[in-house]
Amino acid sequence: MGHPVLRYAAETVEDPTAPEIRGLVGDMMETLADADGAGLAAPQVHVLLRIVIFQVPEGRETIDGGAVPLTVLVNPIITPVGDEQNEDWEACLSVPGLTGLVPRWTSIRYSGVTLDGETIEQEADGFHARVVQHECDHLDGILYPARMTDMSTLIFREELRHYVKSADEYDPEGDIA
Ligand code: NI
């Protein structure tokens, strides 16, 4: 947080099937695995291109209650479905040590292109919708604190235990995005 690359709008990828794009995504996957995270956007590895990767770990709420495998989305577009929002805790590799309550669209539709040049169109809700919105915000230079409406909930992750009733209610592993 604070590095200029995280504040700029990223550029459209002209050829999602280019070998250098595949190489970049490979680097992003390594970074995501190191962080034990749910998602990552190219600007977080200092590349200003419209590429995000994400996954939904087992046990996270989604439209079908299932996990979502590691997904690569080039030039993604998000459209809210309905006007319902919900709040949940988010953390970010680019904002280390902190977490905060962030309102997001509950349901979205998103589209994008794979590394093979195929179009993905998908509906998502719950954590799935949240992680996609968090990652796509990175492509427009927006970090999650800028989406928060109650800055008193921007806290150190190690203090989160004071805010949830039980460990089951919030699992801080795998939420970094
Ligand atoms: Ni992030």
Coordinates of N, CA and C in Angstrom, one line a residue, residues 89-177:
W89 N -15.1 -9.6 6.3 CA -13.7 -9.3 6.6 C -12.9 -9.6 5.3
E90 N -12.0 -8.7 5.0 CA -11.0 -8.9 3.9 C -9.6 -8.6 4.3
A91 N -8.7 -9.3 3.7 CA -7.3 -8.9 3.9 C -6.6 -8.9 2.5
C92 N -5.4 -8.3 2.5 CA -4.8 -8.1 1.1 C -3.3 -8.3 1.3
L93 N -2.7 -9.0 0.3 CA -1.3 -9.1 0.3 C -0.5 -7.8 0.3
S94 N -1.2 -6.8 -0.3 CA -0.6 -5.5 -0.5 C -0.9 -4.6 0.8
V95 N -1.6 -5.1 1.7 CA -1.9 -4.3 3.0 C -1.6 -5.3 4.1
P96 N -0.3 -5.7 4.3 CA 0.0 -6.8 5.2 C -0.3 -6.5 6.6
G97 N -0.8 -7.5 7.3 CA -1.1 -7.5 8.7 C -2.4 -6.9 9.1
L98 N -3.2 -6.4 8.2 CA -4.4 -5.7 8.5 C -5.6 -6.5 7.9
T99 N -6.8 -6.2 8.5 CA -8.0 -6.7 8.0 C -9.1 -5.7 8.2
G100 N -10.2 -5.8 7.5 CA -11.3 -4.8 7.7 C -12.6 -5.3 7.1
L101 N -13.7 -4.7 7.6 CA -15.0 -5.1 7.1 C -15.3 -4.3 5.8
V102 N -15.6 -5.0 4.8 CA -15.8 -4.3 3.5 C -17.1 -4.7 2.9
P103 N -17.9 -3.7 2.5 CA -19.2 -4.0 1.8 C -18.9 -4.3 0.3
R104 N -19.6 -5.3 -0.2 CA -19.4 -5.7 -1.6 C -20.8 -6.1 -2.1
W105 N -21.0 -6.1 -3.4 CA -22.2 -6.7 -4.0 C -22.3 -8.2 -3.6
T106 N -23.5 -8.6 -3.2 CA -23.7 -10.0 -2.8 C -23.6 -10.9 -4.0
S107 N -24.2 -10.5 -5.1 CA -24.2 -11.3 -6.3 C -23.7 -10.5 -7.5
I108 N -22.9 -11.2 -8.3 CA -22.3 -10.5 -9.5 C -22.4 -11.5 -10.6
R109 N -22.2 -10.9 -11.8 CA -21.9 -11.7 -13.0 C -20.6 -11.2 -13.5
Y110 N -19.7 -12.1 -13.9 CA -18.4 -11.6 -14.4 C -18.0 -12.4 -15.7
S111 N -17.2 -11.7 -16.4 CA -16.7 -12.4 -17.7 C -15.3 -12.0 -17.8
G112 N -14.6 -12.7 -18.7 CA -13.2 -12.5 -19.0 C -12.7 -13.6 -20.0
V113 N -11.4 -13.6 -20.2 CA -10.8 -14.5 -21.2 C -9.8 -15.3 -20.5
T114 N -9.7 -16.6 -20.9 CA -8.6 -17.5 -20.3 C -7.3 -17.3 -21.1
L115 N -6.3 -18.0 -20.6 CA -5.0 -18.0 -21.3 C -5.1 -18.7 -22.6
D116 N -6.1 -19.5 -22.8 CA -6.4 -20.1 -24.1 C -7.2 -19.3 -25.1
G117 N -7.6 -18.1 -24.6 CA -8.4 -17.2 -25.4 C -9.9 -17.5 -25.4
E118 N -10.3 -18.4 -24.5 CA -11.7 -18.7 -24.3 C -12.4 -17.8 -23.4
T119 N -13.7 -17.4 -23.7 CA -14.4 -16.5 -22.9 C -15.0 -17.3 -21.7
I120 N -14.9 -16.7 -20.5 CA -15.6 -17.2 -19.3 C -16.7 -16.3 -19.0
E121 N -17.9 -16.8 -18.7 CA -19.0 -16.1 -18.2 C -19.5 -16.8 -17.0
Q122 N -19.7 -16.1 -15.9 CA -20.0 -16.8 -14.6 C -20.8 -16.0 -13.7
E123 N -21.7 -16.6 -13.0 CA -22.4 -15.9 -11.9 C -21.7 -16.3 -10.6
A124 N -21.7 -15.4 -9.6 CA -21.1 -15.7 -8.3 C -21.8 -15.0 -7.2
D125 N -21.8 -15.6 -6.0 CA -22.2 -14.8 -4.8 C -21.3 -15.2 -3.7
G126 N -21.6 -14.7 -2.5 CA -20.8 -15.1 -1.3 C -19.3 -14.7 -1.5
F127 N -18.5 -15.6 -0.9 CA -17.0 -15.3 -1.0 C -16.5 -15.3 -2.4
H128 N -17.1 -16.1 -3.2 CA -16.7 -16.1 -4.7 C -16.8 -14.7 -5.3
A129 N -18.0 -14.1 -5.1 CA -18.2 -12.8 -5.6 C -17.3 -11.8 -5.0
R130 N -17.1 -11.9 -3.7 CA -16.2 -11.0 -2.9 C -14.8 -11.0 -3.4
V131 N -14.2 -12.2 -3.6 CA -12.8 -12.2 -4.0 C -12.6 -11.7 -5.4
V132 N -13.6 -11.9 -6.3 CA -13.5 -11.4 -7.7 C -13.6 -9.9 -7.6
Q133 N -14.5 -9.3 -6.8 CA -14.6 -7.9 -6.7 C -13.3 -7.3 -6.1
H134 N -12.7 -7.9 -5.1 CA -11.5 -7.4 -4.5 C -10.4 -7.4 -5.6
E135 N -10.2 -8.5 -6.3 CA -9.1 -8.6 -7.3 C -9.3 -7.5 -8.4
C136 N -10.6 -7.4 -8.9 CA -10.8 -6.5 -10.0 C -10.6 -5.1 -9.6
D137 N -10.9 -4.8 -8.3 CA -10.6 -3.4 -7.8 C -9.1 -3.1 -8.0
H138 N -8.2 -4.1 -7.8 CA -6.8 -3.8 -8.0 C -6.5 -3.3 -9.4
L139 N -7.3 -3.7 -10.3 CA -7.0 -3.3 -11.7 C -7.4 -1.9 -12.0
D140 N -8.2 -1.3 -11.0 CA -8.5 0.1 -11.1 C -7.9 0.9 -10.0
G141 N -6.8 0.4 -9.4 CA -6.1 1.1 -8.4 C -6.8 1.3 -7.1
I142 N -7.7 0.4 -6.8 CA -8.5 0.5 -5.6 C -8.1 -0.6 -4.6
L143 N -7.7 -0.2 -3.4 CA -7.4 -1.2 -2.3 C -8.6 -1.2 -1.4
Y144 N -8.8 -2.4 -0.7 CA -10.1 -2.5 0.0 C -10.4 -1.4 1.1
P145 N -9.3 -0.8 1.8 CA -9.7 0.2 2.7 C -10.5 1.4 2.1
A146 N -10.3 1.6 0.8 CA -11.0 2.7 0.1 C -12.5 2.3 -0.1
R147 N -12.9 1.0 0.1 CA -14.3 0.6 0.0 C -14.9 0.5 1.3
M148 N -14.2 0.7 2.4 CA -14.7 0.5 3.8 C -15.6 1.7 4.1
T149 N -16.7 1.5 4.9 CA -17.5 2.5 5.3 C -17.4 2.8 6.8
D150 N -16.8 1.8 7.6 CA -16.5 2.0 9.0 C -15.0 1.7 9.3
M151 N -14.2 2.8 9.3 CA -12.8 2.6 9.4 C -12.4 2.1 10.8
S152 N -13.3 2.1 11.7 CA -13.0 1.6 13.1 C -12.8 0.1 13.0
T153 N -13.2 -0.5 11.9 CA -13.0 -2.0 11.7 C -11.7 -2.3 10.9
L154 N -10.9 -1.3 10.6 CA -9.6 -1.6 10.0 C -8.7 -1.9 11.2
I155 N -8.3 -3.2 11.3 CA -7.6 -3.6 12.5 C -6.5 -4.6 12.1
F156 N -5.6 -4.9 13.1 CA -4.6 -5.9 12.9 C -5.3 -7.3 12.9
R157 N -4.8 -8.1 12.0 CA -5.5 -9.5 11.9 C -5.4 -10.2 13.2
E158 N -4.3 -10.0 13.9 CA -4.2 -10.8 15.2 C -5.2 -10.3 16.2
E159 N -5.9 -9.2 16.0 CA -6.9 -8.7 17.0 C -8.3 -9.2 16.5
L160 N -8.4 -9.9 15.4 CA -9.7 -10.2 14.9 C -10.5 -11.1 15.8
R161 N -9.7 -11.9 16.6 CA -10.4 -12.8 17.5 C -11.4 -12.1 18.5
H162 N -11.1 -10.8 18.7 CA -12.0 -10.0 19.6 C -13.3 -9.7 18.9
Y163 N -13.4 -9.8 17.6 CA -14.5 -9.4 16.9 C -15.5 -10.5 16.5
V164 N -15.0 -11.7 16.5 CA -15.8 -12.9 16.2 C -16.0 -13.7 17.4
K165 N -17.2 -14.4 17.4 CA -17.6 -15.1 18.6 C -16.8 -16.4 18.7
S166 N -16.5 -17.0 17.6 CA -15.8 -18.3 17.7 C -14.8 -18.4 16.5
A167 N -13.9 -19.3 16.7 CA -12.9 -19.5 15.6 C -13.6 -20.0 14.3
D168 N -14.8 -20.7 14.5 CA -15.5 -21.2 13.4 C -16.1 -20.1 12.5
E169 N -16.4 -19.0 13.2 CA -17.1 -17.9 12.5 C -16.2 -17.2 11.5
Y170 N -14.9 -17.2 11.8 CA -14.0 -16.6 10.8 C -12.7 -17.4 10.8
D171 N -12.4 -17.9 9.6 CA -11.1 -18.6 9.4 C -10.2 -17.7 8.7
P172 N -9.2 -17.1 9.3 CA -8.3 -16.1 8.7 C -7.4 -16.7 7.6
E173 N -7.3 -18.0 7.5 CA -6.5 -18.6 6.5 C -7.2 -18.6 5.1
G174 N -6.4 -18.2 4.1 CA -6.9 -18.3 2.8 C -7.8 -17.2 2.3
D175 N -7.8 -16.1 3.1 CA -8.6 -15.0 2.7 C -7.8 -13.8 2.1
I176 N -6.5 -13.9 2.1 CA -5.7 -12.8 1.6 C -5.8 -12.8 0.1
A177 N -6.0 -11.6 -0.4 CA -6.4 -11.5 -1.8 C -5.7 -10.3 -2.5

